[in-house]
Structure formats: structure tokens, C-alpha cells
Tab-separated table of C-alpha atoms and ligand atoms in Angstrom:
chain	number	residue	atom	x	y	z
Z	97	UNK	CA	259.843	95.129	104.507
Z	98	UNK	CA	261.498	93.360	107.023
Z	99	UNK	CA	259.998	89.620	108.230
Z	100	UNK	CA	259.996	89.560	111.726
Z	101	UNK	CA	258.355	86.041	112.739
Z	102	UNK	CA	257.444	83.261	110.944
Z	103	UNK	CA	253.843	84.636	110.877
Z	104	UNK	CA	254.816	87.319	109.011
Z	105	UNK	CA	257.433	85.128	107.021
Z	106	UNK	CA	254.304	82.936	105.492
Z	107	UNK	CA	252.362	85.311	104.430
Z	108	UNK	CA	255.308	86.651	102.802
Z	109	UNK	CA	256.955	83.672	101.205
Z	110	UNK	CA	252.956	82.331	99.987
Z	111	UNK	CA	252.352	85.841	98.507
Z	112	UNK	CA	255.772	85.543	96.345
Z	113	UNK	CA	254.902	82.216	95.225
Z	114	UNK	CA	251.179	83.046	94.640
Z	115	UNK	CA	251.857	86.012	92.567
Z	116	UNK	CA	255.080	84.876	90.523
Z	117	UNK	CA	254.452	84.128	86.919
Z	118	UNK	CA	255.993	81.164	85.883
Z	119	UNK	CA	258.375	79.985	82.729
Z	120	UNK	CA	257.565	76.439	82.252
Z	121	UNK	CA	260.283	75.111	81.226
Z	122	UNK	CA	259.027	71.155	79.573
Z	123	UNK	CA	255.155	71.409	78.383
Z	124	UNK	CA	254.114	69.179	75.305
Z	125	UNK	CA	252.277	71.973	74.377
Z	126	UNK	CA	252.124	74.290	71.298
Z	127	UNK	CA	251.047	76.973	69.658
Z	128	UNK	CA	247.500	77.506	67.570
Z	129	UNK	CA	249.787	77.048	64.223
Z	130	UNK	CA	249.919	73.373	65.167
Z	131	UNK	CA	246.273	72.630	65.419
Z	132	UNK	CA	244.776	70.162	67.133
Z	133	UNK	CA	248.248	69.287	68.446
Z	134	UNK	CA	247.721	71.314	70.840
Z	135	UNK	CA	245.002	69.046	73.155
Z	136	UNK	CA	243.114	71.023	75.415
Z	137	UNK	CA	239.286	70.361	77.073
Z	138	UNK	CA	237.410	68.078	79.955
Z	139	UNK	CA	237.904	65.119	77.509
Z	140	UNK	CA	241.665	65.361	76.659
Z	141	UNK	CA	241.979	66.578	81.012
Z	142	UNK	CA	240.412	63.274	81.282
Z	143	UNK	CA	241.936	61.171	78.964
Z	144	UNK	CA	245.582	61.738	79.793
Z	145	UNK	CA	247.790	59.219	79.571
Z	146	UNK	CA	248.084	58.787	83.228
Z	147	UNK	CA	245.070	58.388	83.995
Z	148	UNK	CA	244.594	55.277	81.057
Z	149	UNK	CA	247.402	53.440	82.587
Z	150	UNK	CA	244.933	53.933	86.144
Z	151	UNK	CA	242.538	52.869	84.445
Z	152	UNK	CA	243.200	49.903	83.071
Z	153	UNK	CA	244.185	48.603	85.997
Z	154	UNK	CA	240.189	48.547	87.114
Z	155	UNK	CA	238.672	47.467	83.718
Z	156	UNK	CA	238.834	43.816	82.174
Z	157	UNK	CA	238.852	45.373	78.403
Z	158	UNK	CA	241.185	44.329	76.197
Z	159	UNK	CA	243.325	47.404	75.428
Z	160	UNK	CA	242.434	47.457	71.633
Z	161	UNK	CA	239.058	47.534	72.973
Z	162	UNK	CA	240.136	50.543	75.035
Z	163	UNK	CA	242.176	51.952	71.828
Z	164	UNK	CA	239.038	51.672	69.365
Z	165	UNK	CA	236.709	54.077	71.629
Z	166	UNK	CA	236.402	57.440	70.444
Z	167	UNK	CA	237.598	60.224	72.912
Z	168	UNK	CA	234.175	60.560	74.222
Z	169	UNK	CA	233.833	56.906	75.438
Z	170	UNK	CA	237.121	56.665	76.433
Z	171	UNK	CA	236.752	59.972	79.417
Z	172	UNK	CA	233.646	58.235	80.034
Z	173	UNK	CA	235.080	54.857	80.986
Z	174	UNK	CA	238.067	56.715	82.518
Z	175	UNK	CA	235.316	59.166	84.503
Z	176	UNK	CA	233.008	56.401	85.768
Z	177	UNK	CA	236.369	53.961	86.801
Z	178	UNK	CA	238.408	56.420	88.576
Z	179	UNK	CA	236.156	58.954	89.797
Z	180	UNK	CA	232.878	57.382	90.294
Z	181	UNK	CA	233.665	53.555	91.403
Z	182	UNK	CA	237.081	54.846	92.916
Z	183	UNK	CA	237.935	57.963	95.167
Z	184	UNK	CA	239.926	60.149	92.679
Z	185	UNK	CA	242.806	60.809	95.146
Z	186	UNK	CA	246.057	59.533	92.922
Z	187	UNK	CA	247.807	62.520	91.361
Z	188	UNK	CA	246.607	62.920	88.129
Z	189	UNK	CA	242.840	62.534	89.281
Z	190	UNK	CA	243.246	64.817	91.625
Z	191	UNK	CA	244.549	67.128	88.545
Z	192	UNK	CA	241.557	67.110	86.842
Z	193	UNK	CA	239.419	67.986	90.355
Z	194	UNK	CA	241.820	71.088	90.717
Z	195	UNK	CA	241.356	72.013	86.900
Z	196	UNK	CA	237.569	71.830	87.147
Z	197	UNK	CA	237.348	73.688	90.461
Z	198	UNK	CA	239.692	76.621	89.189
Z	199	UNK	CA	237.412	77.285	86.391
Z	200	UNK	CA	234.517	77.642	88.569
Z	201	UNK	CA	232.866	74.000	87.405
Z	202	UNK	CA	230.554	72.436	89.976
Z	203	UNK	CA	232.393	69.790	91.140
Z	204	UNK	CA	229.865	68.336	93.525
Z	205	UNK	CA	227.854	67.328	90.349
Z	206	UNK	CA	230.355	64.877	89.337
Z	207	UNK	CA	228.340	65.321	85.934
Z	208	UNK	CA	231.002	65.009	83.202
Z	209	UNK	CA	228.582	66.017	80.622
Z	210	UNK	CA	228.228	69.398	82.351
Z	211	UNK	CA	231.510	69.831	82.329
Z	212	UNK	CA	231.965	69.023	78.595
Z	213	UNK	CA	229.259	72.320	78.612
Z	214	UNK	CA	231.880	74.876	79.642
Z	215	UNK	CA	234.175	74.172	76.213
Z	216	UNK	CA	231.237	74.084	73.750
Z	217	UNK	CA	231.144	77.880	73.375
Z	218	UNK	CA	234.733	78.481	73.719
Z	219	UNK	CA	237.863	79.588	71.260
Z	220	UNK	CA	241.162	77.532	71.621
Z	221	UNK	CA	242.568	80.866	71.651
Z	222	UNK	CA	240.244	82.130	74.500
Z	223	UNK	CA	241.054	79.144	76.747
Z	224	UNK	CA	245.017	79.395	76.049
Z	225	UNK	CA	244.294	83.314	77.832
Z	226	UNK	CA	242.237	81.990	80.288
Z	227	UNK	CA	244.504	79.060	81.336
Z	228	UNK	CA	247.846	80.838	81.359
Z	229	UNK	CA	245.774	83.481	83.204
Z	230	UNK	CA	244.661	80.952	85.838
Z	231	UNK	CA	247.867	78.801	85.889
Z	232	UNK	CA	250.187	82.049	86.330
Z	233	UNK	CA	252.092	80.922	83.660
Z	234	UNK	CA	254.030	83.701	81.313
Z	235	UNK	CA	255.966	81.639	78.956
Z	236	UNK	CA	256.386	78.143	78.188
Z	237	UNK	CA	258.657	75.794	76.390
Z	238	UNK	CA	257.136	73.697	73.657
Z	239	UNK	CA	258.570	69.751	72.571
Z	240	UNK	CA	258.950	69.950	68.884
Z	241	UNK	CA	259.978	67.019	67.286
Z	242	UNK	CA	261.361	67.726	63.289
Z	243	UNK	CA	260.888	64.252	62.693
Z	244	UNK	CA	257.411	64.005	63.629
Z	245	UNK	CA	255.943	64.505	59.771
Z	246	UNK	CA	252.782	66.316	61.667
Z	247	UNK	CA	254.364	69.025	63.649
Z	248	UNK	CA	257.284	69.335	60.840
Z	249	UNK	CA	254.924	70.379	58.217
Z	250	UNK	CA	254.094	73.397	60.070
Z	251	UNK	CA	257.634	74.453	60.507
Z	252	UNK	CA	258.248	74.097	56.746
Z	253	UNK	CA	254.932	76.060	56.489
Z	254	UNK	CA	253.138	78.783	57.925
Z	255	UNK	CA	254.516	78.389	61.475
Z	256	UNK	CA	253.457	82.212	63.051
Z	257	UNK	CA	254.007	81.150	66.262
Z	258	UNK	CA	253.292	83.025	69.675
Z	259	UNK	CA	255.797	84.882	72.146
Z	260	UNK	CA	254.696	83.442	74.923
Z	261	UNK	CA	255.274	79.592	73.731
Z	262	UNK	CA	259.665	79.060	73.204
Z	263	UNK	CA	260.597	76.432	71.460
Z	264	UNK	CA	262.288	73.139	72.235
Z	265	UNK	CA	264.108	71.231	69.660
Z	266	UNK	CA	263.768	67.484	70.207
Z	267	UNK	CA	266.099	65.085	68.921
Z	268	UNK	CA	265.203	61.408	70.660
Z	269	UNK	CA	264.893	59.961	66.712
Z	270	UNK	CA	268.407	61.397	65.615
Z	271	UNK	CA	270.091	60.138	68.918
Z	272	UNK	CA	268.076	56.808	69.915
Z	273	UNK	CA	267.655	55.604	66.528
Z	274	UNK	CA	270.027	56.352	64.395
Z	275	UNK	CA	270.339	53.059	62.451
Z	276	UNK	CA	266.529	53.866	61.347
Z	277	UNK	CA	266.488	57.469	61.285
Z	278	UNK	CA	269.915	58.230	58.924
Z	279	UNK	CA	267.261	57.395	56.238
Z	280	UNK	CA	265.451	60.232	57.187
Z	281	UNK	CA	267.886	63.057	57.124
Z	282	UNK	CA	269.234	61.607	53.656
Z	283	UNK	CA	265.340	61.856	52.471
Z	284	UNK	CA	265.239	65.655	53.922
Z	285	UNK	CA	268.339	66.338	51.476
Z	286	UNK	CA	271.295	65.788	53.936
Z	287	UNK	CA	273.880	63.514	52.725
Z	288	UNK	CA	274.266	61.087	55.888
Z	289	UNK	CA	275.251	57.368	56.114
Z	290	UNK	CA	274.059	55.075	58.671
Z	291	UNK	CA	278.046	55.086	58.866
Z	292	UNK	CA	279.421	58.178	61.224
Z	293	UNK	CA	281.905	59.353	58.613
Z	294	UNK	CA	283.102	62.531	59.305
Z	295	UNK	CA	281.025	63.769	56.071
Z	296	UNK	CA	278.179	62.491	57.809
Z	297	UNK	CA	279.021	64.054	60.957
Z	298	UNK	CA	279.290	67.339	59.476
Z	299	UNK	CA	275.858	67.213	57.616
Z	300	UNK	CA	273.807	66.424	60.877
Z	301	UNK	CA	275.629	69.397	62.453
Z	302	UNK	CA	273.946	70.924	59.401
Z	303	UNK	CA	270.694	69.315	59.959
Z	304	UNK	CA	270.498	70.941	63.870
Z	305	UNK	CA	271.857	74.216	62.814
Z	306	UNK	CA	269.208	74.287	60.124
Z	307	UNK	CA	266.477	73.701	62.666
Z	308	UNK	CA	268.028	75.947	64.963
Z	309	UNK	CA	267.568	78.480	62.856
Z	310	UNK	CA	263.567	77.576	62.175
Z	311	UNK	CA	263.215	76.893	65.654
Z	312	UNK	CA	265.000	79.643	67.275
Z	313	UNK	CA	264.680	76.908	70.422
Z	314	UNK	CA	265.749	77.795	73.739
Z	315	UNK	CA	267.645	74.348	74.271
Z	316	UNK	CA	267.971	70.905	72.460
Z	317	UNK	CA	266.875	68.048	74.395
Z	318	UNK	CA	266.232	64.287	74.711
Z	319	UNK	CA	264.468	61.352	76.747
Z	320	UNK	CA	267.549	58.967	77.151
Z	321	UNK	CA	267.278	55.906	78.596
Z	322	UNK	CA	268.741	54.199	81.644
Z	323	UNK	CA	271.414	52.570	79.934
Z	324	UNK	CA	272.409	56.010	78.187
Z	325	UNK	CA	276.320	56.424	78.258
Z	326	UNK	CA	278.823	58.504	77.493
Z	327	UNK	CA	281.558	57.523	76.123
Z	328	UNK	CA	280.563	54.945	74.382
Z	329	UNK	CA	281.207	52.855	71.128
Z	330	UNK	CA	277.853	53.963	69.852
Z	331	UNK	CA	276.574	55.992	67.478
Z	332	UNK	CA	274.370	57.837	70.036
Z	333	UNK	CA	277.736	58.809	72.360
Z	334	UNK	CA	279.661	59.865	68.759
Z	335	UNK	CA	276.090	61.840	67.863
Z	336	UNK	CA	276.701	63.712	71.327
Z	337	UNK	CA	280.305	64.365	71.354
Z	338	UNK	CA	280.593	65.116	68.080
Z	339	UNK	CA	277.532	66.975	66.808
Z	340	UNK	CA	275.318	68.042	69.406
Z	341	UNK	CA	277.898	69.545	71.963
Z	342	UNK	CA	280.079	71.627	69.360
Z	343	UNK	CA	276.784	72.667	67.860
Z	344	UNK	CA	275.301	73.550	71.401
Z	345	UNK	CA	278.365	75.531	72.067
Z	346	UNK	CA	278.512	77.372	69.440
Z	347	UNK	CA	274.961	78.000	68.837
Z	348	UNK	CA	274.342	78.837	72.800
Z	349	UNK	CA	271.742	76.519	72.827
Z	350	UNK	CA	271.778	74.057	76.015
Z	351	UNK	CA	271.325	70.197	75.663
Z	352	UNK	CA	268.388	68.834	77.878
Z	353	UNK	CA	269.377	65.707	78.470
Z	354	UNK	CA	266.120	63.908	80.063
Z	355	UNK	CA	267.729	60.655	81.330
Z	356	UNK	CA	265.693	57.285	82.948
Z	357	UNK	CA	263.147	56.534	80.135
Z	358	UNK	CA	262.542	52.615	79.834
Z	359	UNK	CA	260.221	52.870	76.489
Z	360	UNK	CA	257.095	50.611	76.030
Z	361	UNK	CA	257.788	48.769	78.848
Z	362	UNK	CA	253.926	47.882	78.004
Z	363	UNK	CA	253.371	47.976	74.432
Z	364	UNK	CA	249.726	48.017	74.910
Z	365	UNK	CA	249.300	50.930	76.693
Z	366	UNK	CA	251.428	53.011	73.694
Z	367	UNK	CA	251.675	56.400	74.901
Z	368	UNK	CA	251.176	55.344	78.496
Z	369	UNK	CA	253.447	52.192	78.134
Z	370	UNK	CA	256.607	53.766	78.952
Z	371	UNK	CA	258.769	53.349	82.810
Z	372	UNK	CA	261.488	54.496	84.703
Z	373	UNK	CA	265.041	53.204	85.674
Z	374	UNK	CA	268.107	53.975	87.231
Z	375	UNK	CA	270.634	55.439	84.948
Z	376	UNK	CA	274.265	56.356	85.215
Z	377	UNK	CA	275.330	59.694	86.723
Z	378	UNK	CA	279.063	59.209	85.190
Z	379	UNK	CA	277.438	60.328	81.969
Z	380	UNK	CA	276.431	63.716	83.425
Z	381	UNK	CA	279.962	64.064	85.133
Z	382	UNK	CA	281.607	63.074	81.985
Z	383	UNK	CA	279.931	65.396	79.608
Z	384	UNK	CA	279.887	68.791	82.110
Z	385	UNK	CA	283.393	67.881	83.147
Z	386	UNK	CA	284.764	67.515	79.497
Z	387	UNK	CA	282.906	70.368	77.960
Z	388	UNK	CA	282.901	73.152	80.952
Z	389	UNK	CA	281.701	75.729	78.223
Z	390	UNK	CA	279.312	73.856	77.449
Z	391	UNK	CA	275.812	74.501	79.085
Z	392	UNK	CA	273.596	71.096	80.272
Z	393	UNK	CA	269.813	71.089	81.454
Z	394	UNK	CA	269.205	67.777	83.197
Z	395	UNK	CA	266.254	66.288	84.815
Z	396	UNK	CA	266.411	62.367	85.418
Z	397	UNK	CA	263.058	60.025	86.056
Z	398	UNK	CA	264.541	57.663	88.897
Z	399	UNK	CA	264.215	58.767	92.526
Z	400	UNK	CA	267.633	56.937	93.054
Z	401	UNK	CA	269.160	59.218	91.259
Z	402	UNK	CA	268.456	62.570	92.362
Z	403	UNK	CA	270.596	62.548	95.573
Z	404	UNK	CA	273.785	61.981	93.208
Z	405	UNK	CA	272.425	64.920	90.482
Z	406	UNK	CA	272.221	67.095	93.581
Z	407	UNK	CA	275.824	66.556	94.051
Z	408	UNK	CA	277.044	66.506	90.593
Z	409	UNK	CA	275.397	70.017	90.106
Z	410	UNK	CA	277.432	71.260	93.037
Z	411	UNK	CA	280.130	69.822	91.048
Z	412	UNK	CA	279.711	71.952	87.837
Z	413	UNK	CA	278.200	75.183	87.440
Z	414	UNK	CA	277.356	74.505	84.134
Z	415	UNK	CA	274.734	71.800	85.106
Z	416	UNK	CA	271.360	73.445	85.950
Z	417	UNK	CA	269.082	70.875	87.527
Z	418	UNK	CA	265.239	71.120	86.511
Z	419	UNK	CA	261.928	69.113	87.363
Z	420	UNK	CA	260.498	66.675	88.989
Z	421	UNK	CA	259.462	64.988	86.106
Z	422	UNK	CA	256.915	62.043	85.134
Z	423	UNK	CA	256.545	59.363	87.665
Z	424	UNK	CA	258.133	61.626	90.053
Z	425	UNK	CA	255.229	64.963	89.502
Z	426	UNK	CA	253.590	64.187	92.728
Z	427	UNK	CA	253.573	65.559	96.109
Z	428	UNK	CA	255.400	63.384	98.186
Z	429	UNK	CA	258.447	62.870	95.934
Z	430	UNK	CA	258.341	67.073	94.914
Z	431	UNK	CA	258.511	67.234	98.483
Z	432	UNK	CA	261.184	65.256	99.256
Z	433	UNK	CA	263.533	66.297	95.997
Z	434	UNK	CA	262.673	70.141	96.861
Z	435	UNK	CA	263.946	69.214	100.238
Z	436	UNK	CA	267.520	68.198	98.844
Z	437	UNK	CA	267.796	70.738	96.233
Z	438	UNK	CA	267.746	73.529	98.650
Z	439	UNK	CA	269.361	72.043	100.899
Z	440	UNK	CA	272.339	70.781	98.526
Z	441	UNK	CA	271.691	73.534	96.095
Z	442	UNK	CA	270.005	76.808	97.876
Z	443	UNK	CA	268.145	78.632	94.698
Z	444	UNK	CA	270.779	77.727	91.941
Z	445	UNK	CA	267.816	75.205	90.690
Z	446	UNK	CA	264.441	75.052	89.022
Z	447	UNK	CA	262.687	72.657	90.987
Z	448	UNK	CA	259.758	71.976	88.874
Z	449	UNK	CA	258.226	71.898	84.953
Z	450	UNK	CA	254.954	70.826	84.626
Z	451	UNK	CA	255.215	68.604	81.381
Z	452	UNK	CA	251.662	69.352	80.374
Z	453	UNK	CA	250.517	67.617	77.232
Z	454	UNK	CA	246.878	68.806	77.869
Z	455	UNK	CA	246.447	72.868	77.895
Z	456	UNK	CA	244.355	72.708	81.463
Z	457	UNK	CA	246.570	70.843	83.288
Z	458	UNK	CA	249.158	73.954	83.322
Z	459	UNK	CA	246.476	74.859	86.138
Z	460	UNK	CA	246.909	71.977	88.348
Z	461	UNK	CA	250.417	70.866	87.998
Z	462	UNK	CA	251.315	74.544	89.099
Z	463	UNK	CA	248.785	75.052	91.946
Z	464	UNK	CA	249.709	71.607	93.529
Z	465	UNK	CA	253.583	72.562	92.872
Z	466	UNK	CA	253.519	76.293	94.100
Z	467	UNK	CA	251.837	75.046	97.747
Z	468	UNK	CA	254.166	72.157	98.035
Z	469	UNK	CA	257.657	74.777	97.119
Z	470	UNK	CA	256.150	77.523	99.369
Z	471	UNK	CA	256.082	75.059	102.142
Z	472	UNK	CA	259.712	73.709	101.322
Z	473	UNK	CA	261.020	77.696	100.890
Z	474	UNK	CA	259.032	78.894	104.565
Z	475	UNK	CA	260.934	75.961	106.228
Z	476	UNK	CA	263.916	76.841	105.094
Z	477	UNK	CA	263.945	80.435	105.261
Z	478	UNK	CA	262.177	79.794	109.051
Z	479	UNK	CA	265.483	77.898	109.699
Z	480	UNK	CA	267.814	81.181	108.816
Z	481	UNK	CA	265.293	83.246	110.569
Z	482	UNK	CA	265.791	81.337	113.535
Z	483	UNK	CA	269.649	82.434	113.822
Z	484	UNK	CA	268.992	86.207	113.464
Z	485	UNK	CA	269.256	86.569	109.773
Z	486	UNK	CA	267.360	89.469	108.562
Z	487	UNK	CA	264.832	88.452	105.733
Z	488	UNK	CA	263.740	91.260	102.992
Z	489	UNK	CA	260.862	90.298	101.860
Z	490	UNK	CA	261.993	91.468	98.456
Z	491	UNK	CA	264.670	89.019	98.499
Z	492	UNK	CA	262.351	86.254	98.999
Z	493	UNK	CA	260.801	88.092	96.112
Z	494	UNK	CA	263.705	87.919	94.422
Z	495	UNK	CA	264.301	84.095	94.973
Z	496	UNK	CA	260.770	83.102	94.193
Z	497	UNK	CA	261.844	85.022	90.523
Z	498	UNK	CA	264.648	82.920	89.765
Z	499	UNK	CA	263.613	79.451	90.827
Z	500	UNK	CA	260.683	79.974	88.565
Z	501	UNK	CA	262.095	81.368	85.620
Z	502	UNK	CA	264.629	83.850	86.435
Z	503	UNK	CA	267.264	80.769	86.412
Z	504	UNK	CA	266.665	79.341	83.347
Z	505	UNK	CA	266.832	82.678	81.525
Z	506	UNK	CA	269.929	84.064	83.089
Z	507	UNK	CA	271.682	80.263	82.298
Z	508	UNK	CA	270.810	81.050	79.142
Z	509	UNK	CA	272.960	84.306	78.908
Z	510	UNK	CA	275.735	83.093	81.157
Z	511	UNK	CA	279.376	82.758	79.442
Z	512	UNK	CA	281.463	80.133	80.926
Q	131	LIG	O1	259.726	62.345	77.037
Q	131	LIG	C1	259.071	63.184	77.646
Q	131	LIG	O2	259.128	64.432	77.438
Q	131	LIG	C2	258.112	62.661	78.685
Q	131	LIG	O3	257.615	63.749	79.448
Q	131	LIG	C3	256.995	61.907	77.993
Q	131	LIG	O4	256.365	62.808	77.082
Q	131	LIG	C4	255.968	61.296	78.921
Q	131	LIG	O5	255.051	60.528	78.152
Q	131	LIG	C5	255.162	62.310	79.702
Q	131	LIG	O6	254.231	62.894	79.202
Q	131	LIG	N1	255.540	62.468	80.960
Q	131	LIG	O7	254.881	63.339	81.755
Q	132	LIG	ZN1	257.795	65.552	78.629
């Protein structure tokens, strides 16, 4: 059909993004083999990391007080602090509202405990239908970590796994610790030396080949931090050069290189201790320029720096932006880095992963994402309208596809 006016064109452009099902391309989810790594419920919605660091901004606890509550008392404090003293309007509160209201909860109770009603009687495997049903979600992309000793165990074991969950092979120990985590590898039967002989070089080409092979993942990645360069006279820029990009190469498996991550910049808050800083865009330059067969997934946690990774993807075709990750998830920043990337990039992007570490939030970080791109995509394709281009409304079909999937999945078979 052929749009004719922009009422026509927002019905159009809403119904593609409404109806597209998603490939999420960074969750923190996983599959039933993993257990109860895979968090999911009102009490894990509630205690998200997020929403601690919110938190503890209200309360005077100490946070080893906070850190000795069980689950329970922890949503509770969380619950009565930033939804019942405090408007929940920040991003992550708002989450949870969105969750709740999607599954049909009443909300207007503001009655956690009823809430917690709705998951007594159901499966894990009944609410991973139900939430990938509700999210519009087809496939997503797992973080699995081979050196953490609780997730590894299943890999070595009975690891079934499920089609609709890809795998992500994460390697922040190997490249961000290498000093410490040599010992590791040498433990796991690889014959490594804190040294980066060429030996040693060789055997942790072995090591990700191995776990490419268990994995089957559909890219390597890493959090980086801000000071993350390459090259260097490090071990982590010799890790890169020499193991991880020959191995992504000939493997066809893309490095995610997740750049911006100041670590524990609070101790206290652990998990939710972690912020953001400008990093160097050189490094991305360097590494897509050197190795143009080479294939690169980057997302970067600084606002400062998305302007230049707009322009260094027009740069090289082999850089495919993704996300707006972390600290930048929330409407007013999507907004404005959706903006740029079709302006700078048109579709040759995915503009958003949802990073869920909590099953249920798949629902709200892609409802509050899908309105905020479908309002980006009818300005834009308003603005061609507006000259006398003819719109299809299969091609904005066809758009909707790739910037939510279809883009990551064809970079995956392209051949430079
Ligand atoms: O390193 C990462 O993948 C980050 O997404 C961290 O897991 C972070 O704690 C997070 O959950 N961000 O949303
Ligand atoms: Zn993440």
C-alpha cells in the first residue's frame, strides 16, 4: 500500500513496530539449563540493580545492612522507598509499572504482596512463553561468562539449551585481568604464562576456539573500560590483536566490544557500583581500519561518545553500531542517539538491546523502546514524505525488520 499522509504514515510505521518480533541482541539472560541464573519474578523486577543504587540514595542503612536482607525484605524496602514515599517516575521504576500493567496486575493496589500472588502458581518455563510472548521478542542473546565457575559447570554438563536464547561468549576476565586470570586457563589444562609468549598466545586461541565450539556464540564480547586502547603495550591490546581478532576472523564470530565501563566506582553497591566514562574512539578506528575483514559490534556507555561512533561507523562498514546501553536505556537519551543514528546512519544500525538481567523486564525495556523508535522512524520518514517520495508501506516493513534483527543477522553472514 501506498502512504499518502502522515495520518496514514503513523498508523503504518506504529503497526510495523508493534508487530515486529525482536532479536535482542545483549540480555543477561539464559536458558532453564542454568537455573536460577536465570532471575525472573516481582521480587527480582524489583530488586534490580538499578533500582538499589535509587534506593540507597533515600535510606540511611548501611549497605551491609542492605546486603544481609533476604530478597523479600530487600523489594520491600526498595517498594515502600521508591514507589510508596517517592513517585516511581525514574526509568527503571517506571519498568516495573509497565511490567506489572502488561500482565494484567492491578496496579492501582500498589499491594506488592498481590503481586508476588501472580508467580506463586507459575512454571519458569511458562513465564519465559508468556514474557517473550508479551515482550515480542523471538530470539535473544545470552552473556555467558566461561570463567564464571556457576554458569561454566553447565556448559561442561548437561547444557540442552533453547533455540530461541543464542549465545554470547564473554571474555572481560581473559582481557581485563589477565595477570590474575592466566592462572585460570593453566588450571582448565591450557598451558599459558602470565608471560604472552607466542606458546601462550597460541593456547588461548585454543581456549576461545574451544568455547566456540561449546558455545556455538553468535559474537565474542567485552565491557572495556574508558581507558581501553589499542595499540598498546599491554597484555589486553596483545590479547586483542593477537588472539581474539585472528580467531574472530576465522571463526566468523564478531567481537562486541562494550567500551565506557568505570568498575566499582562504589564498592558498596557491588553489582550496582559500577559508572560510565569517556573512552577513546581511536581504538574503534584502529581496530576496523587494520582488520577490514574483520567484523566489530560496538556499543559505548558515554553520551560523549556517540556523535564520534556515528561517524566512525560511516567510516567502516564493518562496524555495526548497537544499543543504547546502561546509563544511557532511557527515553530522553534513546531519543536523542536514535535521532543521530538515522540521521548519520539511515537503517544500517540496531538502535537498541535491552540488557535484561531480570526475565520481565524484556517487557518494558521493549515497549518503552518500540514507542520512542516509532516516533524517531515517523519523523523521519514524514520528512521524505514531505518531498514527494513514495512510501511502501512494506518497505517501512522492511526497515522495521532489519533495525530489529534483520541487521544483526545479515552482519553475521556478510563477507568482507
Ligand atoms: O557489562 C555489561 O554487560 C553491563 O550491561 C552490566 O551487566 C551492567 O551491570 C548492566 O546490567 N547494565 O544494564
Ligand atoms: Zn549487559
Amino acid at each position: 500500500m501506498v502512504i499518502r499522509n502522515t495520518y496514514e504514515l503513523r498508523k503504518a510505521v506504529d503497526k510495523a513496530v508493534d508487530n515486529v518480533q525482536v532479536t535482542d541482541i545483549h540480555t543477561h539472560l539464559f536458558t532453564t539449563d542454568f537455573g536460577d541464573l536465570l532471575l525472573w519474578g516481582v521480587d527480582e523486577l524489583v530488586t534490580y540493580h538499578y533500582l538499589i543504587a535509587e534506593t540507597m540514595r533515600w535510606v540511611d542503612i548501611s549497605y551491609d545492612e542492605y546486603w544481609a536482607m533476604s530478597k523479600q525484605e530487600q523489594a520491600d524496602l526498595i517498594w515502600d522507598t521508591l514507589f510508596i514515599k517517592n513517585s516511581p517516575y525514574s526509568e527503571a521504576c517506571r519498568g516495573v509499572l509497565t511490567v506489572l500493567e502488561k500482565l494484567g496486575l492491578d496496579i492501582a493496589s500498589r499491594d506488592l504482596n498481590a503481586f508476588r500472588e501472580y508467580f506463586k502458581n507459575m512454571t519458569v518455563e511458562q513465564y519465559i512463553d508468556k514474557v517473550l510472548e508479551v515482550a515480542g521478542v523471538k530470539n535473544l542473546v545470552m552473556t555467558n561468562d566461561p570463567f564464571e565457575d556457576s554458569e561454566r559447570k553447565t556448559w561442561l554438563g548437561n547444557y540442552k539449551g533453547d533455540e530461541r536464547f543464542k549465545a554470547a561468549l564473554r571474555i572481560d576476565p581473559l582481557l581485563n585481568a589477565w595477570d590474575i586470570n592466566y592462572k585460570r586457563l593453566k588450571e582448565w589444562g591450557y598451558d599459558v604464562y602470565q608471560e604472552l609468549t607466542e606458546s601462550t598466545l597460541k593456547e588461548i586461541r585454543r581456549f576461545l576456539n574451544d568455547w566456540i565450539d561449546r558455545m556455538n556464540p553468535v559474537y565474542m564480547a567485552a565491557s572495556l573500560p574508558p581507558a581501553f586502547v589499542v595499540p598498546e603495550d599491554s597484555a589486553r591490546s596483545r590479547i586483542v590483536e593477537e588472539c581474539i581478532i585472528p580467531v574472530s576472523r576465522e571463526r566468523n564470530v564478531p567481537f562486541a566490544m562494550m567500551i565506557g565501563v568505570k568498575k566499582l566506582t562504589n564498592p558498596y553497591l557491588r553489582v550496582a557500583g559500577d559508572s560510565v566514562g569517556k573512552s577513546d574512539i581511536s581504538t574503534v578506528e584502529y581496530l576496523c581500519a587494520k582488520y577490514p575483514k574483520n567484523k566489530f559490534l560496538v556499543t559505548m556507555l558515554a553520551r560523549e561518545n556517540q556523535h564520534e561512533l556515528c561517524v566512525a561507523a560511516r567510516k567502516f562498514r564493518n562496524l555495526l553500531v548497537f544499543g543504547c546501553w546502561w546509563f544511557l536505556n532511557n527515553p530522553s537519551l534513546i531519543e536523542e542517539m536514535t535521532r543521530m543514528r538515522f540521521e548519520l546512519l539511515g537503517p544500517s544500525v540496531i538502535p537498541q538491546h535491552s540488557d535484561a538481567r531480570v526475565l520481565d523486564q524484556l517487557i518494558y525495556k521493549w515497549s518503552h523502546s518500540r514507542k520512542i523508535i516509532a516516533d524517531v522512524l515517523f519523523d523521519k520518514y514524514s520528512d521524505i514524505l514531505a518531498t514527494g517520495w513514495i512510501i511502501k508501506e512494506d518497505e517501512i516493513i522492511r526497515d522495521v525488520e532489519k533495525i530489529f534483527g534483520g541487521n544483526f543477522w545479515s552482519f553475521l553472514e556478510r563477507q568482507f
